[in-house]
């Protein structure tokens, strides 16, 4: 039997999905599982998108241009202009989700052995896409004590070598919900300029900023227009994860030329998804506002609830719909598995994403979890109660009765 | 400005799409262009698929499982059983088109520097996907004189080194329309077994075999069940290129495990596409037969027509909906560009795919073109007439008046 690739073996299991078999088994036992692990919004897709799908008037479902349907790209350009992102239709290339946009960005800009710097915790699949491109992620840990603010510039500079080709950020951030300030973005800009790096900027959560602080796009930063490769997606914005429609936006002609070759090789992004996504750009402002307000409320409810549980701490996320919380447990991955395999409260349990999967260093995030607030308030309330009860009885908990802890320490 | 990747620079331009700007310009001049360059069928998508899309009854367009929707995979397993391909639902992983299936197969099985052997002419994007994986294609040219039959086994063995990890075939073949015989498939099987290679087998055209000869799947070959990675797609079978739905099928658990990690990283194949593709598996047999008969008729009409033109030769393709023809020209790529940029006949012209793009060696296919018979008979008739007239006046034609040729040779 021939050997599989080392690259495939090196690919990480998704921290968001790796415990899915345990969740399946819990369900088989009749236990209800609340999914806080995955960024799958429960809010409705815009009616305009669903109508566009139902009204498809085509006899043949043909390839679209490799770079995407022109009318969709034109509308997207106008959408970005509303955020003062000054891009032209030619700068926008449609991809199969933000995932393909990151992949093509790395493939087009990075060669095997090249390095990129990523503040962590970070979206877990960046590491997977770096492996696909043969590139190395050099990480700088942001700290929960600082609310996951940008680590000091000196930390970045320590990592910069001749192999460093770029910095990757996600703003507003998945998994922390952090929103970079103008000052932080200026520091990133200066680094990018000083070392002539790419700035890969994942901005799929731009519509979800909750604190009144401005959303600063990497395209707002002056003097690095040729360095920015922006990643976007309609998945989260419009609850359209299943469409697989994203975009890669760059003003760098050479990058565009490379990206287009990868696009041509896979022929076309999904046709129906593009039609639905284009219609979504006309979504009723009421729809957007209603979803926004729902996340605002959930955020307050969840974070307040988390911080009321003994030993639990969550900074206040400023955007997206996640938070990274610290739990009073020996090992959050064990705890997450235990929640699914060995625990239930009133016949229900919760599925959290272990924090360690959002760091490349194995000693980071050991007592952290990512929680997505993609459930309604009632389910969030139940989830918080389940977490509280679980922490009382989990064998590796640090908030149990003192004797039990002592026994464990002696064993 | 940071440097783009060497890998991106090494990516080939698609031979099928690279002349598209010239075609656009021809249209701008008011010239009608017949597209024989691309495998975009003009036949209708099954009504059952269109109905499934129009009847979507969902409020949220969610991610599907990374490996695809289970009911779709179950139906696909039954579909393969009809072709005596004995696979289980767990062996089937849904991908974003056959393109992603090839990419994930290469990524999962091959490491940078590994080699695969591909008989050529071959689907041009295999080379692109090999570059994505950092692998090398070692090619063996099949010859138009032999009707593009499998080259001798000795030719394969000459290329096998310690780096050789697999053989890639496409059967029925794109671009040649060749259908491998049982004897040829047995030779491939013996090679795969002897050297313990992967057999990557693209069989997306299985429904289009026209000569009564049997379609032999790589999964029909005994003793190499663990070596086969089959690539499939609904694009051509059901005129659903825009859905972006394919599949990777393997019984090799280690390969599956690797492939699933790449699938998880990109989260989900397209939801709507899967729903439509699942419905397509119930397509009316009359629909399939009607499309089949249409291709049978076009094939005869096109090949007869080509071989009647002075200096043109096309072997008879046995499957798929392409042929590779030899033209009496100095350089087919120049000729194809000239057809779009400098020629018209009654205000119309044709877009052919230059044959050289289907070979990795630069000296092969120089006077060949791929022609897709994805137009109706009337348009094929006009296209043949345009080709005939073009060859009479093309400056690099070998069938022009003798004096002109002499002049050129002296210049």
JSON list of N, CA, C and O in Angstrom, two decimals, chain A residues 1 5-7 11 17 40 42 45 54 56 59-61 63 66 107-108 110-111 133 196 198 242 244 261 268 271, chain B residues 1 3 5-7 11 17 40 42 45 54 56 59-61 63 66 107-108 110-111 133 196 242 244 261 268 271:
[
{"chain": "A", "resi": 1, "resn": "UNK", "atom": "N", "xyz": [0.85, -1.18, 0.00]},
{"chain": "A", "resi": 1, "resn": "UNK", "atom": "CA", "xyz": [0.00, 0.00, 0.00]},
{"chain": "A", "resi": 1, "resn": "UNK", "atom": "C", "xyz": [0.89, 1.24, 0.00]},
{"chain": "A", "resi": 1, "resn": "UNK", "atom": "O", "xyz": [1.79, 1.34, 0.82]},
{"chain": "A", "resi": 5, "resn": "UNK", "atom": "N", "xyz": [0.88, 11.25, 2.13]},
{"chain": "A", "resi": 5, "resn": "UNK", "atom": "CA", "xyz": [1.83, 12.35, 2.19]},
{"chain": "A", "resi": 5, "resn": "UNK", "atom": "C", "xyz": [2.10, 12.78, 3.63]},
{"chain": "A", "resi": 5, "resn": "UNK", "atom": "O", "xyz": [1.22, 12.73, 4.49]},
{"chain": "A", "resi": 6, "resn": "UNK", "atom": "N", "xyz": [3.33, 13.22, 3.86]},
{"chain": "A", "resi": 6, "resn": "UNK", "atom": "CA", "xyz": [3.67, 13.80, 5.16]},
{"chain": "A", "resi": 6, "resn": "UNK", "atom": "C", "xyz": [2.87, 15.09, 5.38]},
{"chain": "A", "resi": 6, "resn": "UNK", "atom": "O", "xyz": [2.48, 15.41, 6.50]},
{"chain": "A", "resi": 7, "resn": "UNK", "atom": "N", "xyz": [2.65, 15.82, 4.31]},
{"chain": "A", "resi": 7, "resn": "UNK", "atom": "CA", "xyz": [1.87, 17.05, 4.41]},
{"chain": "A", "resi": 7, "resn": "UNK", "atom": "C", "xyz": [0.47, 16.75, 4.95]},
{"chain": "A", "resi": 7, "resn": "UNK", "atom": "O", "xyz": [-0.04, 17.46, 5.82]},
{"chain": "A", "resi": 11, "resn": "UNK", "atom": "N", "xyz": [-1.30, 17.96, 8.57]},
{"chain": "A", "resi": 11, "resn": "UNK", "atom": "CA", "xyz": [-2.51, 18.80, 8.64]},
{"chain": "A", "resi": 11, "resn": "UNK", "atom": "C", "xyz": [-3.16, 18.61, 9.99]},
{"chain": "A", "resi": 11, "resn": "UNK", "atom": "O", "xyz": [-3.34, 17.48, 10.46]},
{"chain": "A", "resi": 17, "resn": "UNK", "atom": "N", "xyz": [-14.12, 20.91, 14.85]},
{"chain": "A", "resi": 17, "resn": "UNK", "atom": "CA", "xyz": [-14.89, 19.74, 14.42]},
{"chain": "A", "resi": 17, "resn": "UNK", "atom": "C", "xyz": [-14.35, 18.42, 14.95]},
{"chain": "A", "resi": 17, "resn": "UNK", "atom": "O", "xyz": [-14.98, 17.39, 14.78]},
{"chain": "A", "resi": 40, "resn": "UNK", "atom": "N", "xyz": [-21.58, 28.68, 13.01]},
{"chain": "A", "resi": 40, "resn": "UNK", "atom": "CA", "xyz": [-22.71, 28.48, 12.11]},
{"chain": "A", "resi": 40, "resn": "UNK", "atom": "C", "xyz": [-23.88, 29.28, 12.67]},
{"chain": "A", "resi": 40, "resn": "UNK", "atom": "O", "xyz": [-24.54, 28.85, 13.60]},
{"chain": "A", "resi": 42, "resn": "UNK", "atom": "N", "xyz": [-27.38, 30.84, 13.58]},
{"chain": "A", "resi": 42, "resn": "UNK", "atom": "CA", "xyz": [-28.75, 30.31, 13.56]},
{"chain": "A", "resi": 42, "resn": "UNK", "atom": "C", "xyz": [-29.73, 31.34, 13.01]},
{"chain": "A", "resi": 42, "resn": "UNK", "atom": "O", "xyz": [-30.91, 31.06, 12.89]},
{"chain": "A", "resi": 45, "resn": "UNK", "atom": "N", "xyz": [-31.08, 33.42, 6.73]},
{"chain": "A", "resi": 45, "resn": "UNK", "atom": "CA", "xyz": [-30.50, 33.96, 5.49]},
{"chain": "A", "resi": 45, "resn": "UNK", "atom": "C", "xyz": [-31.45, 35.04, 4.98]},
{"chain": "A", "resi": 45, "resn": "UNK", "atom": "O", "xyz": [-32.66, 34.92, 5.17]},
{"chain": "A", "resi": 54, "resn": "UNK", "atom": "N", "xyz": [-34.83, 30.50, -5.49]},
{"chain": "A", "resi": 54, "resn": "UNK", "atom": "CA", "xyz": [-36.10, 29.91, -5.94]},
{"chain": "A", "resi": 54, "resn": "UNK", "atom": "C", "xyz": [-36.51, 30.39, -7.33]},
{"chain": "A", "resi": 54, "resn": "UNK", "atom": "O", "xyz": [-37.23, 29.71, -8.05]},
{"chain": "A", "resi": 56, "resn": "UNK", "atom": "N", "xyz": [-34.48, 31.04, -9.82]},
{"chain": "A", "resi": 56, "resn": "UNK", "atom": "CA", "xyz": [-33.47, 30.74, -10.85]},
{"chain": "A", "resi": 56, "resn": "UNK", "atom": "C", "xyz": [-34.18, 30.46, -12.17]},
{"chain": "A", "resi": 56, "resn": "UNK", "atom": "O", "xyz": [-35.07, 29.63, -12.23]},
{"chain": "A", "resi": 59, "resn": "UNK", "atom": "N", "xyz": [-31.79, 27.14, -17.88]},
{"chain": "A", "resi": 59, "resn": "UNK", "atom": "CA", "xyz": [-31.97, 25.75, -18.30]},
{"chain": "A", "resi": 59, "resn": "UNK", "atom": "C", "xyz": [-30.68, 24.97, -18.10]},
{"chain": "A", "resi": 59, "resn": "UNK", "atom": "O", "xyz": [-30.69, 23.74, -17.98]},
{"chain": "A", "resi": 60, "resn": "UNK", "atom": "N", "xyz": [-29.55, 25.69, -18.09]},
{"chain": "A", "resi": 60, "resn": "UNK", "atom": "CA", "xyz": [-28.24, 25.05, -17.95]},
{"chain": "A", "resi": 60, "resn": "UNK", "atom": "C", "xyz": [-27.48, 25.75, -16.84]},
{"chain": "A", "resi": 60, "resn": "UNK", "atom": "O", "xyz": [-27.37, 26.98, -16.83]},
{"chain": "A", "resi": 61, "resn": "UNK", "atom": "N", "xyz": [-26.96, 24.96, -15.90]},
{"chain": "A", "resi": 61, "resn": "UNK", "atom": "CA", "xyz": [-26.20, 25.55, -14.79]},
{"chain": "A", "resi": 61, "resn": "UNK", "atom": "C", "xyz": [-24.72, 25.56, -15.18]},
{"chain": "A", "resi": 61, "resn": "UNK", "atom": "O", "xyz": [-23.97, 24.64, -14.89]},
{"chain": "A", "resi": 63, "resn": "UNK", "atom": "N", "xyz": [-20.70, 26.97, -15.93]},
{"chain": "A", "resi": 63, "resn": "UNK", "atom": "CA", "xyz": [-19.57, 27.64, -15.29]},
{"chain": "A", "resi": 63, "resn": "UNK", "atom": "C", "xyz": [-19.80, 29.14, -15.30]},
{"chain": "A", "resi": 63, "resn": "UNK", "atom": "O", "xyz": [-20.39, 29.69, -16.24]},
{"chain": "A", "resi": 66, "resn": "UNK", "atom": "N", "xyz": [-13.99, 32.42, -14.16]},
{"chain": "A", "resi": 66, "resn": "UNK", "atom": "CA", "xyz": [-13.17, 31.93, -13.04]},
{"chain": "A", "resi": 66, "resn": "UNK", "atom": "C", "xyz": [-13.06, 32.96, -11.93]},
{"chain": "A", "resi": 66, "resn": "UNK", "atom": "O", "xyz": [-12.93, 32.61, -10.75]},
{"chain": "A", "resi": 107, "resn": "UNK", "atom": "N", "xyz": [-1.02, 30.62, -1.62]},
{"chain": "A", "resi": 107, "resn": "UNK", "atom": "CA", "xyz": [-0.40, 29.94, -2.76]},
{"chain": "A", "resi": 107, "resn": "UNK", "atom": "C", "xyz": [0.24, 30.95, -3.73]},
{"chain": "A", "resi": 107, "resn": "UNK", "atom": "O", "xyz": [1.27, 30.66, -4.34]},
{"chain": "A", "resi": 108, "resn": "UNK", "atom": "N", "xyz": [-0.38, 32.09, -3.85]},
{"chain": "A", "resi": 108, "resn": "UNK", "atom": "CA", "xyz": [0.07, 33.09, -4.83]},
{"chain": "A", "resi": 108, "resn": "UNK", "atom": "C", "xyz": [1.23, 33.93, -4.33]},
{"chain": "A", "resi": 108, "resn": "UNK", "atom": "O", "xyz": [2.00, 34.46, -5.13]},
{"chain": "A", "resi": 110, "resn": "UNK", "atom": "N", "xyz": [3.23, 33.05, -1.31]},
{"chain": "A", "resi": 110, "resn": "UNK", "atom": "CA", "xyz": [4.22, 32.36, -0.48]},
{"chain": "A", "resi": 110, "resn": "UNK", "atom": "C", "xyz": [4.76, 31.12, -1.18]},
{"chain": "A", "resi": 110, "resn": "UNK", "atom": "O", "xyz": [4.01, 30.40, -1.85]},
{"chain": "A", "resi": 111, "resn": "UNK", "atom": "N", "xyz": [6.05, 30.87, -1.01]},
{"chain": "A", "resi": 111, "resn": "UNK", "atom": "CA", "xyz": [6.65, 29.64, -1.50]},
{"chain": "A", "resi": 111, "resn": "UNK", "atom": "C", "xyz": [6.97, 28.74, -0.30]},
{"chain": "A", "resi": 111, "resn": "UNK", "atom": "O", "xyz": [7.02, 29.21, 0.85]},
{"chain": "A", "resi": 133, "resn": "UNK", "atom": "N", "xyz": [0.21, 25.44, 1.58]},
{"chain": "A", "resi": 133, "resn": "UNK", "atom": "CA", "xyz": [1.16, 26.23, 0.78]},
{"chain": "A", "resi": 133, "resn": "UNK", "atom": "C", "xyz": [2.61, 25.92, 1.12]},
{"chain": "A", "resi": 133, "resn": "UNK", "atom": "O", "xyz": [3.52, 26.48, 0.51]},
{"chain": "A", "resi": 196, "resn": "UNK", "atom": "N", "xyz": [8.47, 45.55, 4.03]},
{"chain": "A", "resi": 196, "resn": "UNK", "atom": "CA", "xyz": [7.84, 45.23, 2.73]},
{"chain": "A", "resi": 196, "resn": "UNK", "atom": "C", "xyz": [7.18, 43.84, 2.75]},
{"chain": "A", "resi": 196, "resn": "UNK", "atom": "O", "xyz": [7.53, 42.94, 1.99]},
{"chain": "A", "resi": 198, "resn": "UNK", "atom": "N", "xyz": [3.61, 41.27, 2.94]},
{"chain": "A", "resi": 198, "resn": "UNK", "atom": "CA", "xyz": [2.18, 41.19, 2.63]},
{"chain": "A", "resi": 198, "resn": "UNK", "atom": "C", "xyz": [1.39, 41.37, 3.92]},
{"chain": "A", "resi": 198, "resn": "UNK", "atom": "O", "xyz": [1.83, 40.93, 5.00]},
{"chain": "A", "resi": 242, "resn": "UNK", "atom": "N", "xyz": [-23.34, 27.81, 3.80]},
{"chain": "A", "resi": 242, "resn": "UNK", "atom": "CA", "xyz": [-23.44, 26.70, 2.84]},
{"chain": "A", "resi": 242, "resn": "UNK", "atom": "C", "xyz": [-23.25, 27.11, 1.39]},
{"chain": "A", "resi": 242, "resn": "UNK", "atom": "O", "xyz": [-23.03, 26.26, 0.53]},
{"chain": "A", "resi": 244, "resn": "UNK", "atom": "N", "xyz": [-20.77, 28.81, 0.11]},
{"chain": "A", "resi": 244, "resn": "UNK", "atom": "CA", "xyz": [-19.34, 28.80, -0.24]},
{"chain": "A", "resi": 244, "resn": "UNK", "atom": "C", "xyz": [-19.00, 29.91, -1.20]},
{"chain": "A", "resi": 244, "resn": "UNK", "atom": "O", "xyz": [-18.50, 29.67, -2.32]},
{"chain": "A", "resi": 261, "resn": "UNK", "atom": "N", "xyz": [-4.65, 32.50, -11.96]},
{"chain": "A", "resi": 261, "resn": "UNK", "atom": "CA", "xyz": [-4.26, 31.19, -12.51]},
{"chain": "A", "resi": 261, "resn": "UNK", "atom": "C", "xyz": [-4.78, 30.05, -11.63]},
{"chain": "A", "resi": 261, "resn": "UNK", "atom": "O", "xyz": [-5.22, 29.03, -12.12]},
{"chain": "A", "resi": 268, "resn": "UNK", "atom": "N", "xyz": [-14.26, 27.56, -11.81]},
{"chain": "A", "resi": 268, "resn": "UNK", "atom": "CA", "xyz": [-15.37, 28.48, -11.51]},
{"chain": "A", "resi": 268, "resn": "UNK", "atom": "C", "xyz": [-15.74, 28.39, -10.05]},
{"chain": "A", "resi": 268, "resn": "UNK", "atom": "O", "xyz": [-15.72, 27.32, -9.47]},
{"chain": "A", "resi": 271, "resn": "UNK", "atom": "N", "xyz": [-21.96, 28.74, -8.99]},
{"chain": "A", "resi": 271, "resn": "UNK", "atom": "CA", "xyz": [-22.89, 29.63, -9.70]},
{"chain": "A", "resi": 271, "resn": "UNK", "atom": "C", "xyz": [-24.05, 30.07, -8.81]},
{"chain": "A", "resi": 271, "resn": "UNK", "atom": "O", "xyz": [-24.32, 31.28, -8.68]},
{"chain": "B", "resi": 1, "resn": "UNK", "atom": "N", "xyz": [7.45, 46.59, -2.91]},
{"chain": "B", "resi": 1, "resn": "UNK", "atom": "CA", "xyz": [6.36, 45.65, -3.16]},
{"chain": "B", "resi": 1, "resn": "UNK", "atom": "C", "xyz": [6.88, 44.23, -2.98]},
{"chain": "B", "resi": 1, "resn": "UNK", "atom": "O", "xyz": [7.89, 43.87, -3.59]},
{"chain": "B", "resi": 3, "resn": "UNK", "atom": "N", "xyz": [7.53, 40.23, -3.24]},
{"chain": "B", "resi": 3, "resn": "UNK", "atom": "CA", "xyz": [7.56, 39.31, -4.39]},
{"chain": "B", "resi": 3, "resn": "UNK", "atom": "C", "xyz": [6.41, 38.31, -4.33]},
{"chain": "B", "resi": 3, "resn": "UNK", "atom": "O", "xyz": [6.08, 37.83, -3.25]},
{"chain": "B", "resi": 5, "resn": "UNK", "atom": "N", "xyz": [4.82, 34.50, -5.37]},
{"chain": "B", "resi": 5, "resn": "UNK", "atom": "CA", "xyz": [5.46, 33.19, -5.24]},
{"chain": "B", "resi": 5, "resn": "UNK", "atom": "C", "xyz": [5.94, 32.65, -6.59]},
{"chain": "B", "resi": 5, "resn": "UNK", "atom": "O", "xyz": [5.34, 32.89, -7.63]},
{"chain": "B", "resi": 6, "resn": "UNK", "atom": "N", "xyz": [7.03, 31.91, -6.53]},
{"chain": "B", "resi": 6, "resn": "UNK", "atom": "CA", "xyz": [7.51, 31.22, -7.74]},
{"chain": "B", "resi": 6, "resn": "UNK", "atom": "C", "xyz": [6.49, 30.18, -8.19]},
{"chain": "B", "resi": 6, "resn": "UNK", "atom": "O", "xyz": [6.32, 29.93, -9.37]},
{"chain": "B", "resi": 7, "resn": "UNK", "atom": "N", "xyz": [5.84, 29.57, -7.19]},
{"chain": "B", "resi": 7, "resn": "UNK", "atom": "CA", "xyz": [4.82, 28.57, -7.53]},
{"chain": "B", "resi": 7, "resn": "UNK", "atom": "C", "xyz": [3.72, 29.19, -8.38]},
{"chain": "B", "resi": 7, "resn": "UNK", "atom": "O", "xyz": [3.29, 28.61, -9.38]},
{"chain": "B", "resi": 11, "resn": "UNK", "atom": "N", "xyz": [2.60, 28.36, -12.33]},
{"chain": "B", "resi": 11, "resn": "UNK", "atom": "CA", "xyz": [1.27, 27.86, -12.72]},
{"chain": "B", "resi": 11, "resn": "UNK", "atom": "C", "xyz": [1.03, 28.18, -14.19]},
{"chain": "B", "resi": 11, "resn": "UNK", "atom": "O", "xyz": [1.26, 29.30, -14.64]},
{"chain": "B", "resi": 17, "resn": "UNK", "atom": "N", "xyz": [-8.68, 28.59, -21.56]},
{"chain": "B", "resi": 17, "resn": "UNK", "atom": "CA", "xyz": [-9.21, 29.92, -21.29]},
{"chain": "B", "resi": 17, "resn": "UNK", "atom": "C", "xyz": [-8.25, 31.05, -21.65]},
{"chain": "B", "resi": 17, "resn": "UNK", "atom": "O", "xyz": [-8.62, 32.21, -21.59]},
{"chain": "B", "resi": 40, "resn": "UNK", "atom": "N", "xyz": [-18.07, 23.00, -21.78]},
{"chain": "B", "resi": 40, "resn": "UNK", "atom": "CA", "xyz": [-19.29, 23.52, -21.16]},
{"chain": "B", "resi": 40, "resn": "UNK", "atom": "C", "xyz": [-20.46, 23.03, -22.00]},
{"chain": "B", "resi": 40, "resn": "UNK", "atom": "O", "xyz": [-20.74, 23.59, -23.05]},
{"chain": "B", "resi": 42, "resn": "UNK", "atom": "N", "xyz": [-23.92, 22.36, -23.78]},
{"chain": "B", "resi": 42, "resn": "UNK", "atom": "CA", "xyz": [-25.07, 23.23, -24.06]},
{"chain": "B", "resi": 42, "resn": "UNK", "atom": "C", "xyz": [-26.38, 22.51, -23.80]},
{"chain": "B", "resi": 42, "resn": "UNK", "atom": "O", "xyz": [-27.44, 23.08, -23.98]},
{"chain": "B", "resi": 45, "resn": "UNK", "atom": "N", "xyz": [-29.66, 21.02, -18.06]},
{"chain": "B", "resi": 45, "resn": "UNK", "atom": "CA", "xyz": [-29.54, 20.40, -16.74]},
{"chain": "B", "resi": 45, "resn": "UNK", "atom": "C", "xyz": [-30.84, 19.62, -16.51]},
{"chain": "B", "resi": 45, "resn": "UNK", "atom": "O", "xyz": [-31.90, 20.03, -16.97]},
{"chain": "B", "resi": 54, "resn": "UNK", "atom": "N", "xyz": [-35.36, 25.17, -7.02]},
{"chain": "B", "resi": 54, "resn": "UNK", "atom": "CA", "xyz": [-36.51, 26.09, -6.86]},
{"chain": "B", "resi": 54, "resn": "UNK", "atom": "C", "xyz": [-37.33, 25.75, -5.61]},
{"chain": "B", "resi": 54, "resn": "UNK", "atom": "O", "xyz": [-38.01, 26.62, -5.07]},
{"chain": "B", "resi": 56, "resn": "UNK", "atom": "N", "xyz": [-36.17, 24.68, -2.71]},
{"chain": "B", "resi": 56, "resn": "UNK", "atom": "CA", "xyz": [-35.38, 24.76, -1.47]},
{"chain": "B", "resi": 56, "resn": "UNK", "atom": "C", "xyz": [-36.30, 25.24, -0.35]},
{"chain": "B", "resi": 56, "resn": "UNK", "atom": "O", "xyz": [-36.94, 26.29, -0.46]},
{"chain": "B", "resi": 59, "resn": "UNK", "atom": "N", "xyz": [-34.57, 28.05, 5.85]},
{"chain": "B", "resi": 59, "resn": "UNK", "atom": "CA", "xyz": [-34.49, 29.45, 6.26]},
{"chain": "B", "resi": 59, "resn": "UNK", "atom": "C", "xyz": [-33.03, 29.87, 6.41]},
{"chain": "B", "resi": 59, "resn": "UNK", "atom": "O", "xyz": [-32.69, 31.05, 6.31]},
{"chain": "B", "resi": 60, "resn": "UNK", "atom": "N", "xyz": [-32.14, 28.88, 6.64]},
{"chain": "B", "resi": 60, "resn": "UNK", "atom": "CA", "xyz": [-30.72, 29.16, 6.82]},
{"chain": "B", "resi": 60, "resn": "UNK", "atom": "C", "xyz": [-29.93, 28.25, 5.90]},
{"chain": "B", "resi": 60, "resn": "UNK", "atom": "O", "xyz": [-30.14, 27.03, 5.89]},
{"chain": "B", "resi": 61, "resn": "UNK", "atom": "N", "xyz": [-29.01, 28.85, 5.16]},
{"chain": "B", "resi": 61, "resn": "UNK", "atom": "CA", "xyz": [-28.19, 28.05, 4.24]},
{"chain": "B", "resi": 61, "resn": "UNK", "atom": "C", "xyz": [-26.90, 27.67, 4.96]},
{"chain": "B", "resi": 61, "resn": "UNK", "atom": "O", "xyz": [-25.89, 28.35, 4.87]},
{"chain": "B", "resi": 63, "resn": "UNK", "atom": "N", "xyz": [-23.64, 25.32, 6.60]},
{"chain": "B", "resi": 63, "resn": "UNK", "atom": "CA", "xyz": [-22.60, 24.36, 6.22]},
{"chain": "B", "resi": 63, "resn": "UNK", "atom": "C", "xyz": [-23.21, 22.96, 6.13]},
{"chain": "B", "resi": 63, "resn": "UNK", "atom": "O", "xyz": [-24.12, 22.62, 6.89]},
{"chain": "B", "resi": 66, "resn": "UNK", "atom": "N", "xyz": [-18.33, 18.29, 6.30]},
{"chain": "B", "resi": 66, "resn": "UNK", "atom": "CA", "xyz": [-17.18, 18.53, 5.42]},
{"chain": "B", "resi": 66, "resn": "UNK", "atom": "C", "xyz": [-17.06, 17.47, 4.32]},
{"chain": "B", "resi": 66, "resn": "UNK", "atom": "O", "xyz": [-16.58, 17.74, 3.23]},
{"chain": "B", "resi": 107, "resn": "UNK", "atom": "N", "xyz": [-2.73, 16.38, -2.77]},
{"chain": "B", "resi": 107, "resn": "UNK", "atom": "CA", "xyz": [-2.25, 16.91, -1.49]},
{"chain": "B", "resi": 107, "resn": "UNK", "atom": "C", "xyz": [-2.13, 15.80, -0.45]},
{"chain": "B", "resi": 107, "resn": "UNK", "atom": "O", "xyz": [-1.25, 15.83, 0.41]},
{"chain": "B", "resi": 108, "resn": "UNK", "atom": "N", "xyz": [-3.04, 14.84, -0.51]},
{"chain": "B", "resi": 108, "resn": "UNK", "atom": "CA", "xyz": [-3.10, 13.79, 0.52]},
{"chain": "B", "resi": 108, "resn": "UNK", "atom": "C", "xyz": [-2.11, 12.67, 0.27]},
{"chain": "B", "resi": 108, "resn": "UNK", "atom": "O", "xyz": [-1.70, 11.98, 1.21]},
{"chain": "B", "resi": 110, "resn": "UNK", "atom": "N", "xyz": [0.70, 12.95, -2.16]},
{"chain": "B", "resi": 110, "resn": "UNK", "atom": "CA", "xyz": [2.01, 13.33, -2.71]},
{"chain": "B", "resi": 110, "resn": "UNK", "atom": "C", "xyz": [2.66, 14.42, -1.87]},
{"chain": "B", "resi": 110, "resn": "UNK", "atom": "O", "xyz": [1.97, 15.32, -1.38]},
{"chain": "B", "resi": 111, "resn": "UNK", "atom": "N", "xyz": [3.96, 14.31, -1.72]},
{"chain": "B", "resi": 111, "resn": "UNK", "atom": "CA", "xyz": [4.73, 15.37, -1.07]},
{"chain": "B", "resi": 111, "resn": "UNK", "atom": "C", "xyz": [5.54, 16.10, -2.14]},
{"chain": "B", "resi": 111, "resn": "UNK", "atom": "O", "xyz": [5.74, 15.58, -3.25]},
{"chain": "B", "resi": 133, "resn": "UNK", "atom": "N", "xyz": [0.48, 20.97, -5.44]},
{"chain": "B", "resi": 133, "resn": "UNK", "atom": "CA", "xyz": [0.97, 19.98, -4.47]},
{"chain": "B", "resi": 133, "resn": "UNK", "atom": "C", "xyz": [2.50, 19.90, -4.45]},
{"chain": "B", "resi": 133, "resn": "UNK", "atom": "O", "xyz": [3.06, 19.14, -3.66]},
{"chain": "B", "resi": 196, "resn": "UNK", "atom": "N", "xyz": [3.71, -0.63, -6.50]},
{"chain": "B", "resi": 196, "resn": "UNK", "atom": "CA", "xyz": [2.90, -0.12, -5.38]},
{"chain": "B", "resi": 196, "resn": "UNK", "atom": "C", "xyz": [2.64, 1.39, -5.51]},
{"chain": "B", "resi": 196, "resn": "UNK", "atom": "O", "xyz": [3.01, 2.18, -4.65]},
{"chain": "B", "resi": 242, "resn": "UNK", "atom": "N", "xyz": [-21.69, 24.57, -13.22]},
{"chain": "B", "resi": 242, "resn": "UNK", "atom": "CA", "xyz": [-21.73, 25.69, -12.28]},
{"chain": "B", "resi": 242, "resn": "UNK", "atom": "C", "xyz": [-22.00, 25.29, -10.84]},
{"chain": "B", "resi": 242, "resn": "UNK", "atom": "O", "xyz": [-21.79, 26.09, -9.93]},
{"chain": "B", "resi": 244, "resn": "UNK", "atom": "N", "xyz": [-20.42, 23.06, -9.05]},
{"chain": "B", "resi": 244, "resn": "UNK", "atom": "CA", "xyz": [-19.15, 22.74, -8.39]},
{"chain": "B", "resi": 244, "resn": "UNK", "atom": "C", "xyz": [-19.33, 21.58, -7.41]},
{"chain": "B", "resi": 244, "resn": "UNK", "atom": "O", "xyz": [-19.03, 21.70, -6.21]},
{"chain": "B", "resi": 261, "resn": "UNK", "atom": "N", "xyz": [-9.07, 15.80, 6.38]},
{"chain": "B", "resi": 261, "resn": "UNK", "atom": "CA", "xyz": [-8.48, 16.97, 7.02]},
{"chain": "B", "resi": 261, "resn": "UNK", "atom": "C", "xyz": [-8.48, 18.18, 6.08]},
{"chain": "B", "resi": 261, "resn": "UNK", "atom": "O", "xyz": [-8.76, 19.30, 6.50]},
{"chain": "B", "resi": 268, "resn": "UNK", "atom": "N", "xyz": [-16.80, 23.00, 4.10]},
{"chain": "B", "resi": 268, "resn": "UNK", "atom": "CA", "xyz": [-18.00, 22.39, 3.53]},
{"chain": "B", "resi": 268, "resn": "UNK", "atom": "C", "xyz": [-17.98, 22.51, 2.02]},
{"chain": "B", "resi": 268, "resn": "UNK", "atom": "O", "xyz": [-17.56, 23.53, 1.49]},
{"chain": "B", "resi": 271, "resn": "UNK", "atom": "N", "xyz": [-23.65, 23.72, -0.50]},
{"chain": "B", "resi": 271, "resn": "UNK", "atom": "CA", "xyz": [-24.92, 23.12, -0.06]},
{"chain": "B", "resi": 271, "resn": "UNK", "atom": "C", "xyz": [-25.91, 22.95, -1.21]},
{"chain": "B", "resi": 271, "resn": "UNK", "atom": "O", "xyz": [-26.43, 21.85, -1.44]}
]
